[in-house]
PDB file of C-alpha atoms in Angstrom:
ATOM      1  CA  UNK A   1      89.156 126.600 152.887  1.00 74.00           C
ATOM      2  CA  UNK A   2      92.706 126.458 154.226  1.00 85.00           C
ATOM      3  CA  UNK A   3      94.499 123.538 152.619  1.00 92.00           C
ATOM      4  CA  UNK A   4      96.078 120.832 154.746  1.00 96.00           C
ATOM      5  CA  UNK A   5      99.855 121.032 154.329  1.00 97.00           C
ATOM      6  CA  UNK A   6     101.957 117.926 153.969  1.00 97.00           C
ATOM      7  CA  UNK A   7     105.754 117.815 153.990  1.00 96.00           C
ATOM      8  CA  UNK A   8     107.351 114.801 152.294  1.00 95.00           C
ATOM      9  CA  UNK A   9     110.858 113.983 153.499  1.00 93.00           C
ATOM     10  CA  UNK A  10     113.631 111.823 152.083  1.00 88.00           C
ATOM     11  CA  UNK A  11     117.370 111.502 152.631  1.00 84.00           C
ATOM     12  CA  UNK A  12     118.489 114.045 150.063  1.00 74.00           C
ATOM     13  CA  UNK A  13     115.229 115.696 149.063  1.00 75.00           C
ATOM     14  CA  UNK A  14     115.881 115.166 145.349  1.00 74.00           C
ATOM     15  CA  UNK A  15     114.530 111.794 144.397  1.00 82.00           C
ATOM     16  CA  UNK A  16     112.165 109.642 146.384  1.00 88.00           C
ATOM     17  CA  UNK A  17     110.399 112.518 148.166  1.00 89.00           C
ATOM     18  CA  UNK A  18     109.612 114.120 144.796  1.00 87.00           C
ATOM     19  CA  UNK A  19     108.134 110.874 143.536  1.00 88.00           C
ATOM     20  CA  UNK A  20     106.073 110.355 146.688  1.00 93.00           C
ATOM     21  CA  UNK A  21     104.813 113.953 146.575  1.00 93.00           C
ATOM     22  CA  UNK A  22     103.777 113.467 142.934  1.00 90.00           C
ATOM     23  CA  UNK A  23     101.945 110.201 143.679  1.00 92.00           C
ATOM     24  CA  UNK A  24     100.139 111.718 146.678  1.00 95.00           C
ATOM     25  CA  UNK A  25      99.029 114.771 144.705  1.00 95.00           C
ATOM     26  CA  UNK A  26      97.418 112.405 142.184  1.00 93.00           C
ATOM     27  CA  UNK A  27      95.457 110.681 144.961  1.00 94.00           C
ATOM     28  CA  UNK A  28      94.375 113.957 146.569  1.00 95.00           C
ATOM     29  CA  UNK A  29      93.251 115.444 143.257  1.00 95.00           C
ATOM     30  CA  UNK A  30      91.113 112.362 142.638  1.00 94.00           C
ATOM     31  CA  UNK A  31      89.548 112.801 146.084  1.00 93.00           C
ATOM     32  CA  UNK A  32      89.222 116.561 145.508  1.00 94.00           C
ATOM     33  CA  UNK A  33      90.960 117.242 148.820  1.00 95.00           C
ATOM     34  CA  UNK A  34      92.469 120.688 149.442  1.00 94.00           C
ATOM     35  CA  UNK A  35      96.007 119.568 150.201  1.00 96.00           C
ATOM     36  CA  UNK A  36      99.380 121.064 149.370  1.00 96.00           C
ATOM     37  CA  UNK A  37     102.364 118.746 149.230  1.00 96.00           C
ATOM     38  CA  UNK A  38     106.002 119.856 149.376  1.00 94.00           C
ATOM     39  CA  UNK A  39     109.171 117.763 149.273  1.00 91.00           C
ATOM     40  CA  UNK A  40     112.342 118.332 151.287  1.00 91.00           C
ATOM     41  CA  UNK A  41     115.528 116.684 152.511  1.00 89.00           C
ATOM     42  CA  UNK A  42     115.598 115.315 156.039  1.00 89.00           C
ATOM     43  CA  UNK A  43     118.133 117.982 157.083  1.00 89.00           C
ATOM     44  CA  UNK A  44     115.408 120.582 156.415  1.00 92.00           C
ATOM     45  CA  UNK A  45     112.834 118.799 158.581  1.00 92.00           C
ATOM     46  CA  UNK A  46     113.607 120.520 161.894  1.00 92.00           C
ATOM     47  CA  UNK A  47     113.445 123.979 160.340  1.00 93.00           C
ATOM     48  CA  UNK A  48     110.305 123.446 158.272  1.00 94.00           C
ATOM     49  CA  UNK A  49     108.000 121.051 160.095  1.00 93.00           C
ATOM     50  CA  UNK A  50     106.329 123.787 162.157  1.00 94.00           C
ATOM     51  CA  UNK A  51     104.687 125.082 158.969  1.00 96.00           C
ATOM     52  CA  UNK A  52     103.077 121.713 158.093  1.00 97.00           C
ATOM     53  CA  UNK A  53     100.189 119.620 159.413  1.00 97.00           C
ATOM     54  CA  UNK A  54     101.424 116.158 158.457  1.00 97.00           C
ATOM     55  CA  UNK A  55     104.896 114.705 157.861  1.00 96.00           C
ATOM     56  CA  UNK A  56     105.346 111.831 155.394  1.00 96.00           C
ATOM     57  CA  UNK A  57     108.843 110.382 155.307  1.00 94.00           C
ATOM     58  CA  UNK A  58     110.911 107.932 153.293  1.00 90.00           C
ATOM     59  CA  UNK A  59     113.611 107.968 155.949  1.00 88.00           C
ATOM     60  CA  UNK A  60     113.525 107.268 159.667  1.00 86.00           C
ATOM     61  CA  UNK A  61     112.442 110.426 161.550  1.00 87.00           C
ATOM     62  CA  UNK A  62     114.293 110.878 164.828  1.00 84.00           C
ATOM     63  CA  UNK A  63     113.254 114.448 165.564  1.00 83.00           C
ATOM     64  CA  UNK A  64     110.588 114.917 168.191  1.00 87.00           C
ATOM     65  CA  UNK A  65     107.405 116.285 166.719  1.00 89.00           C
ATOM     66  CA  UNK A  66     103.785 116.646 167.724  1.00 91.00           C
ATOM     67  CA  UNK A  67     102.789 116.317 164.042  1.00 94.00           C
ATOM     68  CA  UNK A  68     101.461 113.012 162.724  1.00 96.00           C
ATOM     69  CA  UNK A  69     104.251 111.144 160.893  1.00 96.00           C
ATOM     70  CA  UNK A  70     103.597 108.519 158.198  1.00 96.00           C
ATOM     71  CA  UNK A  71     106.056 106.267 156.369  1.00 95.00           C
ATOM     72  CA  UNK A  72     106.092 106.865 152.610  1.00 94.00           C
ATOM     73  CA  UNK A  73     107.728 103.542 151.763  1.00 94.00           C
ATOM     74  CA  UNK A  74     104.425 101.941 150.611  1.00 95.00           C
ATOM     75  CA  UNK A  75     104.280 104.496 147.791  1.00 94.00           C
ATOM     76  CA  UNK A  76     107.598 103.124 146.536  1.00 92.00           C
ATOM     77  CA  UNK A  77     107.169  99.391 147.067  1.00 92.00           C
ATOM     78  CA  UNK A  78     103.411  99.147 146.616  1.00 91.00           C
ATOM     79  CA  UNK A  79     103.114  97.060 149.814  1.00 93.00           C
ATOM     80  CA  UNK A  80     100.380  98.698 151.891  1.00 95.00           C
ATOM     81  CA  UNK A  81      99.928 101.660 149.536  1.00 94.00           C
ATOM     82  CA  UNK A  82      96.129 101.554 149.652  1.00 95.00           C
ATOM     83  CA  UNK A  83      96.112 101.335 153.452  1.00 97.00           C
ATOM     84  CA  UNK A  84      98.557 104.237 153.763  1.00 97.00           C
ATOM     85  CA  UNK A  85      96.474 106.465 151.503  1.00 96.00           C
ATOM     86  CA  UNK A  86      93.282 105.541 153.398  1.00 96.00           C
ATOM     87  CA  UNK A  87      94.929 106.479 156.694  1.00 97.00           C
ATOM     88  CA  UNK A  88      96.331 109.707 155.260  1.00 97.00           C
ATOM     89  CA  UNK A  89      93.009 110.733 153.748  1.00 96.00           C
ATOM     90  CA  UNK A  90      91.229 109.979 157.047  1.00 96.00           C
ATOM     91  CA  UNK A  91      93.787 112.139 158.871  1.00 97.00           C
ATOM     92  CA  UNK A  92      93.342 114.964 156.346  1.00 96.00           C
ATOM     93  CA  UNK A  93      89.553 114.872 156.731  1.00 95.00           C
ATOM     94  CA  UNK A  94      89.989 114.917 160.527  1.00 95.00           C
ATOM     95  CA  UNK A  95      92.262 117.988 160.321  1.00 94.00           C
ATOM     96  CA  UNK A  96      89.775 119.730 158.013  1.00 91.00           C
ATOM     97  CA  UNK A  97      87.189 119.287 160.767  1.00 83.00           C
TER      98      UNK A  97
ATOM     99  CA  UNK B   1     105.047 113.497 128.322  1.00 39.00           C
ATOM    100  CA  UNK B   2     105.733 110.406 126.237  1.00 40.00           C
ATOM    101  CA  UNK B   3     108.820 112.089 124.822  1.00 40.00           C
ATOM    102  CA  UNK B   4     110.060 112.820 128.313  1.00 45.00           C
ATOM    103  CA  UNK B   5     109.438 109.251 129.395  1.00 45.00           C
ATOM    104  CA  UNK B   6     111.438 107.951 126.478  1.00 44.00           C
ATOM    105  CA  UNK B   7     114.244 110.458 126.854  1.00 55.00           C
ATOM    106  CA  UNK B   8     115.600 108.591 129.866  1.00 64.00           C
ATOM    107  CA  UNK B   9     117.059 105.472 128.391  1.00 68.00           C
ATOM    108  CA  UNK B  10     119.000 102.593 129.798  1.00 82.00           C
ATOM    109  CA  UNK B  11     122.317 101.918 128.069  1.00 89.00           C
ATOM    110  CA  UNK B  12     123.603  98.359 127.803  1.00 94.00           C
ATOM    111  CA  UNK B  13     126.952  99.429 129.206  1.00 95.00           C
ATOM    112  CA  UNK B  14     125.142 100.469 132.400  1.00 96.00           C
ATOM    113  CA  UNK B  15     123.759  96.973 132.947  1.00 97.00           C
ATOM    114  CA  UNK B  16     125.828  94.440 134.891  1.00 98.00           C
ATOM    115  CA  UNK B  17     124.112  91.042 135.070  1.00 98.00           C
ATOM    116  CA  UNK B  18     125.186  88.378 137.567  1.00 97.00           C
ATOM    117  CA  UNK B  19     128.169  90.129 139.085  1.00 98.00           C
ATOM    118  CA  UNK B  20     130.013  88.826 142.130  1.00 98.00           C
ATOM    119  CA  UNK B  21     130.506  91.422 144.837  1.00 98.00           C
ATOM    120  CA  UNK B  22     130.893  91.130 148.587  1.00 98.00           C
ATOM    121  CA  UNK B  23     129.429  94.408 149.824  1.00 98.00           C
ATOM    122  CA  UNK B  24     127.024  97.226 149.058  1.00 98.00           C
ATOM    123  CA  UNK B  25     129.993  99.596 148.620  1.00 98.00           C
ATOM    124  CA  UNK B  26     131.497  97.281 146.025  1.00 98.00           C
ATOM    125  CA  UNK B  27     128.360  97.080 143.886  1.00 98.00           C
ATOM    126  CA  UNK B  28     127.975 100.875 144.054  1.00 98.00           C
ATOM    127  CA  UNK B  29     131.611 101.222 142.904  1.00 98.00           C
ATOM    128  CA  UNK B  30     131.123  98.793 140.018  1.00 98.00           C
ATOM    129  CA  UNK B  31     127.915 100.469 138.850  1.00 98.00           C
ATOM    130  CA  UNK B  32     129.406 103.914 139.414  1.00 98.00           C
ATOM    131  CA  UNK B  33     132.395 103.111 137.218  1.00 98.00           C
ATOM    132  CA  UNK B  34     130.320 102.139 134.158  1.00 97.00           C
ATOM    133  CA  UNK B  35     127.849 104.934 134.843  1.00 96.00           C
ATOM    134  CA  UNK B  36     130.770 107.374 134.839  1.00 97.00           C
ATOM    135  CA  UNK B  37     132.371 105.907 131.688  1.00 97.00           C
ATOM    136  CA  UNK B  38     129.081 106.236 129.817  1.00 95.00           C
ATOM    137  CA  UNK B  39     128.933 109.917 130.735  1.00 95.00           C
ATOM    138  CA  UNK B  40     125.934 110.017 133.087  1.00 94.00           C
ATOM    139  CA  UNK B  41     127.843 111.061 136.221  1.00 96.00           C
ATOM    140  CA  UNK B  42     131.207 112.412 137.295  1.00 97.00           C
ATOM    141  CA  UNK B  43     133.619 110.298 139.330  1.00 97.00           C
ATOM    142  CA  UNK B  44     132.698 112.237 142.455  1.00 98.00           C
ATOM    143  CA  UNK B  45     129.172 110.862 142.316  1.00 97.00           C
ATOM    144  CA  UNK B  46     130.442 107.432 143.442  1.00 98.00           C
ATOM    145  CA  UNK B  47     131.781 108.409 146.908  1.00 98.00           C
ATOM    146  CA  UNK B  48     128.755 110.709 147.297  1.00 96.00           C
ATOM    147  CA  UNK B  49     126.415 107.730 146.835  1.00 97.00           C
ATOM    148  CA  UNK B  50     128.429 105.522 149.206  1.00 97.00           C
ATOM    149  CA  UNK B  51     128.388 108.262 151.831  1.00 96.00           C
ATOM    150  CA  UNK B  52     124.682 108.925 151.441  1.00 93.00           C
ATOM    151  CA  UNK B  53     123.893 105.219 151.617  1.00 95.00           C
ATOM    152  CA  UNK B  54     125.503 105.121 155.073  1.00 95.00           C
ATOM    153  CA  UNK B  55     123.369 107.980 156.377  1.00 92.00           C
ATOM    154  CA  UNK B  56     120.188 107.355 154.410  1.00 92.00           C
ATOM    155  CA  UNK B  57     120.119 103.770 153.199  1.00 95.00           C
ATOM    156  CA  UNK B  58     117.998 102.754 150.202  1.00 95.00           C
ATOM    157  CA  UNK B  59     117.179  99.070 150.719  1.00 96.00           C
ATOM    158  CA  UNK B  60     113.546  98.271 149.886  1.00 96.00           C
ATOM    159  CA  UNK B  61     111.461  95.192 150.579  1.00 96.00           C
ATOM    160  CA  UNK B  62     109.128  94.686 147.645  1.00 94.00           C
ATOM    161  CA  UNK B  63     106.499  92.019 147.144  1.00 93.00           C
ATOM    162  CA  UNK B  64     108.948  90.291 144.828  1.00 94.00           C
ATOM    163  CA  UNK B  65     112.239  90.452 146.701  1.00 95.00           C
ATOM    164  CA  UNK B  66     114.775  92.954 147.974  1.00 97.00           C
ATOM    165  CA  UNK B  67     115.992  95.834 145.821  1.00 97.00           C
ATOM    166  CA  UNK B  68     118.204  98.847 146.572  1.00 97.00           C
ATOM    167  CA  UNK B  69     118.073 102.194 144.784  1.00 95.00           C
ATOM    168  CA  UNK B  70     121.325 103.976 145.752  1.00 96.00           C
ATOM    169  CA  UNK B  71     121.619 107.596 144.604  1.00 93.00           C
ATOM    170  CA  UNK B  72     122.921 110.999 145.701  1.00 91.00           C
ATOM    171  CA  UNK B  73     121.912 114.565 144.962  1.00 87.00           C
ATOM    172  CA  UNK B  74     122.196 116.036 141.483  1.00 88.00           C
ATOM    173  CA  UNK B  75     125.479 117.946 141.914  1.00 90.00           C
ATOM    174  CA  UNK B  76     127.631 115.330 140.151  1.00 94.00           C
ATOM    175  CA  UNK B  77     125.013 114.153 137.651  1.00 93.00           C
ATOM    176  CA  UNK B  78     125.472 114.956 133.963  1.00 93.00           C
ATOM    177  CA  UNK B  79     122.432 113.079 132.567  1.00 90.00           C
ATOM    178  CA  UNK B  80     119.431 111.460 134.224  1.00 88.00           C
ATOM    179  CA  UNK B  81     119.272 107.721 134.006  1.00 88.00           C
ATOM    180  CA  UNK B  82     119.852 104.505 135.847  1.00 90.00           C
ATOM    181  CA  UNK B  83     122.314 101.633 136.002  1.00 95.00           C
ATOM    182  CA  UNK B  84     121.378  98.114 137.096  1.00 96.00           C
ATOM    183  CA  UNK B  85     123.281  95.187 138.570  1.00 98.00           C
ATOM    184  CA  UNK B  86     122.010  91.734 139.453  1.00 98.00           C
ATOM    185  CA  UNK B  87     124.061  89.911 142.049  1.00 98.00           C
ATOM    186  CA  UNK B  88     125.086  86.246 142.143  1.00 97.00           C
ATOM    187  CA  UNK B  89     125.110  86.447 145.948  1.00 98.00           C
ATOM    188  CA  UNK B  90     122.988  89.069 147.726  1.00 98.00           C
ATOM    189  CA  UNK B  91     124.715  91.801 149.733  1.00 98.00           C
ATOM    190  CA  UNK B  92     123.311  93.685 152.710  1.00 98.00           C
ATOM    191  CA  UNK B  93     121.655  97.061 152.236  1.00 98.00           C
ATOM    192  CA  UNK B  94     119.929  98.650 155.186  1.00 97.00           C
ATOM    193  CA  UNK B  95     116.251  99.519 155.095  1.00 96.00           C
ATOM    194  CA  UNK B  96     115.272 102.932 153.774  1.00 94.00           C
ATOM    195  CA  UNK B  97     112.314 102.893 156.112  1.00 92.00           C
ATOM    196  CA  UNK B  98     114.058 102.570 159.495  1.00 91.00           C
ATOM    197  CA  UNK B  99     117.766 102.662 158.597  1.00 92.00           C
ATOM    198  CA  UNK B 100     118.324  99.576 160.750  1.00 94.00           C
ATOM    199  CA  UNK B 101     116.817  96.425 159.259  1.00 96.00           C
ATOM    200  CA  UNK B 102     119.205  94.549 156.924  1.00 98.00           C
ATOM    201  CA  UNK B 103     117.966  93.303 153.566  1.00 98.00           C
ATOM    202  CA  UNK B 104     119.755  90.728 151.361  1.00 98.00           C
ATOM    203  CA  UNK B 105     119.523  92.646 148.094  1.00 98.00           C
ATOM    204  CA  UNK B 106     120.113  90.979 144.713  1.00 98.00           C
ATOM    205  CA  UNK B 107     118.962  93.756 142.350  1.00 97.00           C
ATOM    206  CA  UNK B 108     120.637  97.158 142.635  1.00 98.00           C
ATOM    207  CA  UNK B 109     119.335 100.109 140.646  1.00 95.00           C
ATOM    208  CA  UNK B 110     121.646 103.121 140.867  1.00 95.00           C
ATOM    209  CA  UNK B 111     119.806 106.290 139.966  1.00 92.00           C
ATOM    210  CA  UNK B 112     121.085 109.594 138.638  1.00 91.00           C
ATOM    211  CA  UNK B 113     118.715 112.529 138.661  1.00 87.00           C
ATOM    212  CA  UNK B 114     119.797 115.693 136.891  1.00 86.00           C
ATOM    213  CA  UNK B 115     116.941 118.076 137.685  1.00 80.00           C
ATOM    214  CA  UNK B 116     113.650 118.029 139.571  1.00 68.00           C
ATOM    215  CA  UNK B 117     111.737 117.889 136.288  1.00 71.00           C
ATOM    216  CA  UNK B 118     113.158 114.497 135.448  1.00 73.00           C
ATOM    217  CA  UNK B 119     112.884 113.026 138.945  1.00 73.00           C
ATOM    218  CA  UNK B 120     109.329 111.909 138.559  1.00 75.00           C
ATOM    219  CA  UNK B 121     110.060 110.172 135.261  1.00 75.00           C
ATOM    220  CA  UNK B 122     113.103 108.289 136.536  1.00 76.00           C
ATOM    221  CA  UNK B 123     111.333 107.272 139.729  1.00 81.00           C
ATOM    222  CA  UNK B 124     108.099 106.299 138.005  1.00 80.00           C
ATOM    223  CA  UNK B 125     110.067 103.831 135.925  1.00 81.00           C
ATOM    224  CA  UNK B 126     112.014 102.436 138.818  1.00 85.00           C
ATOM    225  CA  UNK B 127     108.936 102.205 141.030  1.00 87.00           C
ATOM    226  CA  UNK B 128     106.917 100.536 138.263  1.00 86.00           C
ATOM    227  CA  UNK B 129     109.728  97.986 137.921  1.00 87.00           C
ATOM    228  CA  UNK B 130     109.721  97.266 141.659  1.00 89.00           C
ATOM    229  CA  UNK B 131     106.068  96.304 141.396  1.00 90.00           C
ATOM    230  CA  UNK B 132     106.268  94.195 138.264  1.00 90.00           C
ATOM    231  CA  UNK B 133     106.878  90.527 139.053  1.00 91.00           C
ATOM    232  CA  UNK B 134     107.419  89.326 135.471  1.00 91.00           C
ATOM    233  CA  UNK B 135     109.914  92.156 134.882  1.00 91.00           C
ATOM    234  CA  UNK B 136     111.845  91.511 138.115  1.00 93.00           C
ATOM    235  CA  UNK B 137     111.841  87.739 137.480  1.00 94.00           C
ATOM    236  CA  UNK B 138     113.152  88.262 133.960  1.00 94.00           C
ATOM    237  CA  UNK B 139     115.849  90.648 135.212  1.00 95.00           C
ATOM    238  CA  UNK B 140     116.964  88.145 137.870  1.00 96.00           C
ATOM    239  CA  UNK B 141     117.472  85.306 135.382  1.00 96.00           C
ATOM    240  CA  UNK B 142     118.943  87.434 132.580  1.00 96.00           C
ATOM    241  CA  UNK B 143     122.498  86.591 131.554  1.00 97.00           C
ATOM    242  CA  UNK B 144     123.198  89.456 129.171  1.00 97.00           C
ATOM    243  CA  UNK B 145     122.773  93.241 129.347  1.00 97.00           C
ATOM    244  CA  UNK B 146     120.657  93.107 126.170  1.00 95.00           C
ATOM    245  CA  UNK B 147     118.086  90.884 127.912  1.00 95.00           C
ATOM    246  CA  UNK B 148     117.711  93.298 130.814  1.00 94.00           C
ATOM    247  CA  UNK B 149     117.568  96.225 128.443  1.00 92.00           C
ATOM    248  CA  UNK B 150     114.768  94.474 126.531  1.00 91.00           C
ATOM    249  CA  UNK B 151     112.795  93.829 129.712  1.00 89.00           C
ATOM    250  CA  UNK B 152     113.061  97.475 130.687  1.00 84.00           C
ATOM    251  CA  UNK B 153     112.330  98.800 127.210  1.00 80.00           C
ATOM    252  CA  UNK B 154     109.265  96.572 126.807  1.00 79.00           C
ATOM    253  CA  UNK B 155     108.191  97.496 130.283  1.00 72.00           C
ATOM    254  CA  UNK B 156     108.449 101.197 129.491  1.00 62.00           C
ATOM    255  CA  UNK B 157     106.409 100.797 126.341  1.00 56.00           C
ATOM    256  CA  UNK B 158     103.720  99.112 128.420  1.00 52.00           C
ATOM    257  CA  UNK B 159     104.019 101.909 130.949  1.00 50.00           C
ATOM    258  CA  UNK B 160     103.498 104.592 128.313  1.00 46.00           C
ATOM    259  CA  UNK B 161      99.790 103.836 127.981  1.00 44.00           C
ATOM    260  CA  UNK B 162      99.446 103.515 131.737  1.00 45.00           C
ATOM    261  CA  UNK B 163      98.812  99.773 131.824  1.00 44.00           C
ATOM    262  CA  UNK B 164     102.301  99.087 133.181  1.00 41.00           C
ATOM    263  CA  UNK B 165     101.222 100.483 136.519  1.00 40.00           C
ATOM    264  CA  UNK B 166      98.470  97.961 137.067  1.00 38.00           C
ATOM    265  CA  UNK B 167      98.415  95.760 140.106  1.00 37.00           C
ATOM    266  CA  UNK B 168      98.750  98.521 142.655  1.00 33.00           C
TER     267      UNK B 168
END
């Protein structure tokens, strides 16, 4: 099965995106979902998003994209974390067909 | 893993309780100065954080108030760690989420991340703090660095067995 590819974006690509990617991997492993998660800085978004199925971002995304974009802030603050992960997992299952 | 968790410590000299500042830049400068003196960062880290904050702000709305986590990339970091200030009067940090909304922040946690391997540990601690009402309440009312250090140290010990992450 081809894994669903998620790109996690933050301002610099060093801190919050790494944390969010780590947290999401934990969720996906628990659900046994074939997902790969990479982190990157927002300046890399334009060049890399074509290779991913879903974008999850800690920063505001202004680039136009036909990919689904989710805010990663709930994974930092805890507010709405469960809802975000439910939506993400539903989207992943939808993409898996 | 426990050793890694404990290897990032908070030094009392990096804790500034109840300081009076009038802007986000000013609190970053104050934290940056002590953070630099204690050997965690170089002086250049301070303008890098201020600059990054303008482009990619770090204000967060938590269930228990507004917190900012200013940081920059690892170029000017010597050791991973964090520095904390509590503010007598809140200052405005913009929202990390949309870069527009303005949050009156009264707890500022400046992060320094040396290498990707330590990112997760630093962030796990900071994120666990953001979600811990008793810890945030205790930090807000603390008068001395030692009190805040104790809150964080106790909190990390709780976190070590995983129970510090409850409530999510």
